[in-house]
Short mmCIF file of C-alpha atoms in Angstrom, two decimals:
data_model
loop_
_atom_site.label_atom_id
_atom_site.label_comp_id
_atom_site.label_asym_id
_atom_site.label_seq_id
_atom_site.Cartn_x
_atom_site.Cartn_y
_atom_site.Cartn_z
CA ALA A 1 236.74 -57.31 72.31
CA GLN A 2 234.33 -54.51 73.01
CA LYS A 3 232.09 -54.55 76.02
CA VAL A 4 229.61 -52.25 77.69
CA THR A 5 228.60 -52.73 81.31
CA GLN A 6 225.55 -51.18 82.87
CA ALA A 7 225.70 -52.47 86.40
CA GLN A 8 222.34 -51.05 87.45
CA THR A 9 219.60 -53.38 86.27
CA GLU A 10 216.70 -51.41 87.71
CA ILE A 11 216.42 -48.05 89.40
CA SER A 12 213.37 -46.57 91.00
CA VAL A 13 213.14 -42.90 91.97
CA VAL A 14 210.48 -40.49 93.06
CA GLU A 15 209.55 -37.76 90.66
CA LYS A 16 211.80 -34.68 90.79
CA GLU A 17 214.73 -36.64 92.11
CA ASP A 18 217.98 -36.66 90.16
CA VAL A 19 219.21 -40.01 88.91
CA THR A 20 222.48 -41.16 87.36
CA LEU A 21 222.76 -44.16 85.10
CA ASP A 22 226.20 -45.69 84.97
CA CYS A 23 228.00 -47.01 81.91
CA VAL A 24 231.47 -48.50 81.77
CA TYR A 25 232.99 -49.61 78.50
CA GLU A 26 235.93 -51.61 77.25
CA THR A 27 237.67 -51.24 73.91
CA ARG A 28 241.19 -51.41 72.56
CA ASP A 29 240.45 -48.95 69.80
CA THR A 30 241.61 -45.37 70.16
CA THR A 31 238.78 -44.06 68.02
CA TYR A 32 235.32 -45.06 69.11
CA TYR A 33 231.85 -43.69 69.68
CA LEU A 34 229.60 -43.94 72.68
CA PHE A 35 225.83 -43.68 72.61
CA TRP A 36 222.85 -43.55 74.88
CA TYR A 37 219.41 -44.69 73.76
CA LYS A 38 216.05 -44.62 75.48
CA GLN A 39 213.62 -47.47 74.88
CA PRO A 40 210.07 -46.74 76.02
CA PRO A 41 207.49 -49.55 76.32
CA SER A 42 206.66 -49.19 72.63
CA GLY A 43 210.08 -50.67 71.90
CA GLU A 44 211.55 -48.16 69.52
CA LEU A 45 215.02 -46.89 70.28
CA VAL A 46 215.22 -43.17 70.84
CA PHE A 47 218.65 -41.74 70.19
CA LEU A 48 219.83 -39.46 72.99
CA ILE A 49 223.48 -38.72 72.41
CA ARG A 50 226.64 -39.72 70.58
CA ARG A 51 230.13 -38.97 71.83
CA ASN A 52 233.41 -39.64 70.07
CA SER A 53 236.49 -40.70 71.94
CA PHE A 54 238.32 -37.46 71.28
CA ASP A 55 235.70 -35.25 72.82
CA GLU A 56 235.62 -35.50 76.59
CA GLN A 57 233.55 -32.42 77.10
CA ASN A 58 230.53 -33.03 79.21
CA GLU A 59 227.22 -32.24 77.59
CA ILE A 60 223.97 -30.92 78.87
CA SER A 61 220.67 -31.01 77.04
CA GLY A 62 217.80 -29.74 79.09
CA ARG A 63 217.39 -32.07 82.05
CA TYR A 64 219.86 -34.55 80.60
CA SER A 65 223.60 -34.45 81.08
CA TRP A 66 226.43 -36.79 80.27
CA ASN A 67 229.81 -37.24 81.92
CA PHE A 68 232.44 -38.86 79.73
CA GLN A 69 235.68 -39.82 81.46
CA LYS A 70 238.24 -41.75 79.47
CA SER A 71 240.42 -42.25 82.53
CA THR A 72 237.75 -44.48 84.06
CA SER A 73 236.19 -45.64 80.75
CA SER A 74 232.86 -44.33 81.87
CA PHE A 75 230.05 -42.49 80.15
CA ASN A 76 227.43 -41.76 82.77
CA PHE A 77 224.03 -40.24 82.16
CA THR A 78 222.21 -38.02 84.63
CA ILE A 79 218.58 -36.99 84.53
CA THR A 80 217.84 -33.97 86.66
CA ALA A 81 214.41 -33.48 88.22
CA SER A 82 213.13 -36.76 86.84
CA GLN A 83 209.62 -37.05 85.48
CA VAL A 84 207.26 -39.97 85.03
CA VAL A 85 207.78 -39.73 81.25
CA ASP A 86 211.43 -40.58 81.81
CA SER A 87 210.42 -44.12 82.80
CA ALA A 88 211.99 -46.41 80.23
CA VAL A 89 214.92 -48.71 79.64
CA TYR A 90 218.12 -46.88 78.87
CA PHE A 91 220.92 -48.44 76.88
CA CYS A 92 224.52 -47.39 76.61
CA ALA A 93 226.29 -48.55 73.45
CA LEU A 94 229.73 -48.49 71.86
CA ARG A 95 231.13 -48.85 68.39
CA SER A 96 234.31 -48.22 66.46
CA GLY A 97 234.64 -47.92 62.71
CA ASN A 98 231.66 -49.35 60.90
CA THR A 99 231.16 -52.21 63.34
CA PRO A 100 227.72 -52.83 64.80
CA LEU A 101 226.81 -51.20 68.06
CA VAL A 102 227.57 -53.19 71.17
CA PHE A 103 224.89 -52.59 73.76
CA GLY A 104 224.95 -52.81 77.49
CA LYS A 105 222.23 -54.82 79.19
CA GLY A 106 220.22 -51.72 79.88
CA THR A 107 218.93 -50.00 82.99
CA ARG A 108 215.21 -49.94 83.65
CA LEU A 109 214.28 -46.63 85.20
CA SER A 110 210.98 -46.21 86.98
CA VAL A 111 209.97 -42.73 88.03
CA ILE A 112 207.17 -42.76 90.55
CA ALA A 113 204.78 -39.85 90.86
CA GLY B 1 217.29 -36.51 58.77
CA ALA B 2 217.92 -40.19 58.20
CA VAL B 3 214.80 -42.30 58.52
CA VAL B 4 214.50 -46.06 58.59
CA SER B 5 211.08 -47.58 58.13
CA GLN B 6 210.47 -51.06 59.48
CA HIS B 7 207.36 -53.10 58.78
CA PRO B 8 205.34 -54.64 60.16
CA SER B 9 205.44 -53.22 63.65
CA ARG B 10 203.60 -56.22 65.06
CA VAL B 11 202.87 -59.62 63.63
CA ILE B 12 201.26 -62.74 64.99
CA CYS B 13 201.75 -65.92 63.04
CA LYS B 14 201.08 -69.60 63.43
CA SER B 15 203.84 -71.99 64.25
CA GLY B 16 205.43 -73.37 61.11
CA THR B 17 204.73 -70.39 58.91
CA SER B 18 207.21 -67.81 57.63
CA VAL B 19 207.26 -64.12 58.36
CA LYS B 20 209.02 -61.39 56.40
CA ILE B 21 210.18 -58.17 58.04
CA GLU B 22 211.21 -55.21 55.90
CA CYS B 23 213.68 -52.50 56.72
CA ARG B 24 213.87 -49.52 54.37
CA SER B 25 216.08 -46.47 54.44
CA LEU B 26 213.79 -43.73 53.20
CA ASP B 27 216.09 -40.84 52.43
CA PHE B 28 219.55 -42.30 52.20
CA GLN B 29 221.43 -45.25 50.82
CA ALA B 30 222.36 -47.87 53.35
CA THR B 31 225.25 -50.04 52.28
CA THR B 32 225.09 -51.96 55.53
CA MET B 33 222.20 -52.96 57.73
CA PHE B 34 222.31 -54.74 61.04
CA TRP B 35 219.58 -56.96 62.43
CA TYR B 36 219.12 -57.30 66.16
CA ARG B 37 216.87 -59.43 68.33
CA GLN B 38 215.67 -58.52 71.77
CA PHE B 39 213.99 -60.96 74.13
CA PRO B 40 211.81 -59.55 76.91
CA LYS B 41 213.76 -57.62 79.51
CA GLN B 42 217.03 -58.31 77.76
CA SER B 43 219.45 -56.31 75.69
CA LEU B 44 219.70 -56.10 71.93
CA MET B 45 221.75 -58.90 70.47
CA LEU B 46 223.20 -58.67 66.99
CA MET B 47 221.92 -61.40 64.71
CA ALA B 48 223.53 -60.55 61.41
CA THR B 49 225.11 -57.93 59.23
CA SER B 50 223.86 -57.47 55.70
CA ASN B 51 225.73 -55.67 52.98
CA GLU B 52 224.04 -54.68 49.76
CA GLY B 53 224.63 -57.21 47.02
CA SER B 54 226.39 -59.81 49.13
CA LYS B 55 225.57 -62.57 51.57
CA ALA B 56 224.79 -61.67 55.12
CA THR B 57 227.21 -62.42 57.91
CA TYR B 58 225.58 -64.17 60.83
CA GLU B 59 226.62 -64.10 64.45
CA GLN B 60 227.55 -67.28 66.18
CA GLY B 61 224.52 -69.28 67.18
CA VAL B 62 222.15 -67.66 64.66
CA GLU B 63 220.81 -70.13 62.12
CA LYS B 64 221.23 -68.66 58.66
CA ASP B 65 218.75 -71.09 57.14
CA LYS B 66 216.12 -70.03 59.61
CA PHE B 67 216.70 -66.31 59.48
CA LEU B 68 217.04 -65.42 55.82
CA ILE B 69 218.40 -61.98 55.11
CA ASN B 70 218.24 -60.30 51.75
CA HIS B 71 219.80 -56.91 51.03
CA ALA B 72 219.07 -56.60 47.34
CA SER B 73 219.13 -52.83 47.11
CA LEU B 74 220.71 -49.88 48.87
CA THR B 75 217.44 -49.01 50.52
CA LEU B 76 215.91 -52.34 51.46
CA SER B 77 216.88 -55.27 53.62
CA THR B 78 214.50 -58.05 54.59
CA LEU B 79 214.59 -60.63 57.36
CA THR B 80 212.49 -63.73 56.85
CA VAL B 81 211.87 -65.98 59.81
CA THR B 82 211.20 -69.36 58.26
CA SER B 83 209.17 -72.09 59.90
CA ALA B 84 208.65 -69.92 62.92
CA HIS B 85 208.26 -71.46 66.36
CA PRO B 86 207.13 -69.94 69.65
CA GLU B 87 210.73 -69.57 70.78
CA ASP B 88 211.27 -67.17 67.86
CA SER B 89 208.83 -64.76 69.45
CA SER B 90 210.86 -61.67 70.06
CA PHE B 91 211.39 -58.03 69.16
CA TYR B 92 213.39 -57.62 65.96
CA ILE B 93 214.97 -54.30 65.08
CA CYS B 94 217.14 -53.19 62.21
CA SER B 95 219.63 -50.40 61.89
CA ALA B 96 221.06 -48.87 58.77
CA VAL B 97 224.48 -47.36 58.25
CA GLY B 98 224.36 -44.24 56.16
CA GLY B 99 222.64 -40.92 55.94
CA PRO B 100 223.74 -37.64 57.44
CA GLY B 101 226.73 -38.06 59.65
CA PHE B 102 227.34 -41.41 57.99
CA ASN B 103 230.46 -42.11 59.95
CA TYR B 104 229.02 -41.27 63.30
CA GLY B 105 225.77 -42.93 64.00
CA TYR B 106 223.31 -45.51 63.01
CA THR B 107 219.63 -45.11 62.39
CA PHE B 108 217.23 -47.67 63.85
CA GLY B 109 213.90 -48.85 62.60
CA SER B 110 210.98 -48.85 65.00
CA GLY B 111 211.13 -52.59 65.49
CA THR B 112 208.85 -55.57 64.86
CA ARG B 113 207.24 -57.50 67.66
CA LEU B 114 206.82 -61.09 66.49
CA THR B 115 204.54 -63.48 68.32
CA VAL B 116 204.40 -67.08 67.17
CA VAL B 117 201.39 -69.03 68.41
#
């Protein structure tokens, strides 16, 4: 069975602080994909990144960076110099093949000015 | 890029009535669509998988007679909540498999917030 665990339910930081959102996954498949989505109060899911299981290179996109480590089954997400607009719920998700995405429970991030 | 249009974005209906939610892939053919439900402050839970031209597959605990799914074409899937009750109030969101990078990602609609009064 596939499972995604986001242990942090809520995080609150002061603007300009760095924050890391943790994601641990479980799967028996050797080929799989990991995702991060942002869900602002409007509800829509904003796609942030997709990573396949064969690519362990870390990625940086502006203030966002992701650390994928197969050895610990983790796919953590760091926001550098957080801003109020980063306040949202962030979901980590996993899939293999054409199966539906399995989502973690989400982490609610509040960035305080 | 791949776009999925979901309508309506918000709907309020009276208890006992039915509500239809549409999910359209605008620029690609979606052979498979997934329907999720999200209660406040909770994660997205898969309700059902719909494949074009065949019956939907429902997750355990989801009443297929209450949540009717129709995927009659490669660009349209509909979810009808029949005889809605207040406990059906939730955020419903669809995702479609297909489009650019077909094997790599799924495209989500913008969601429908259903309130049953």
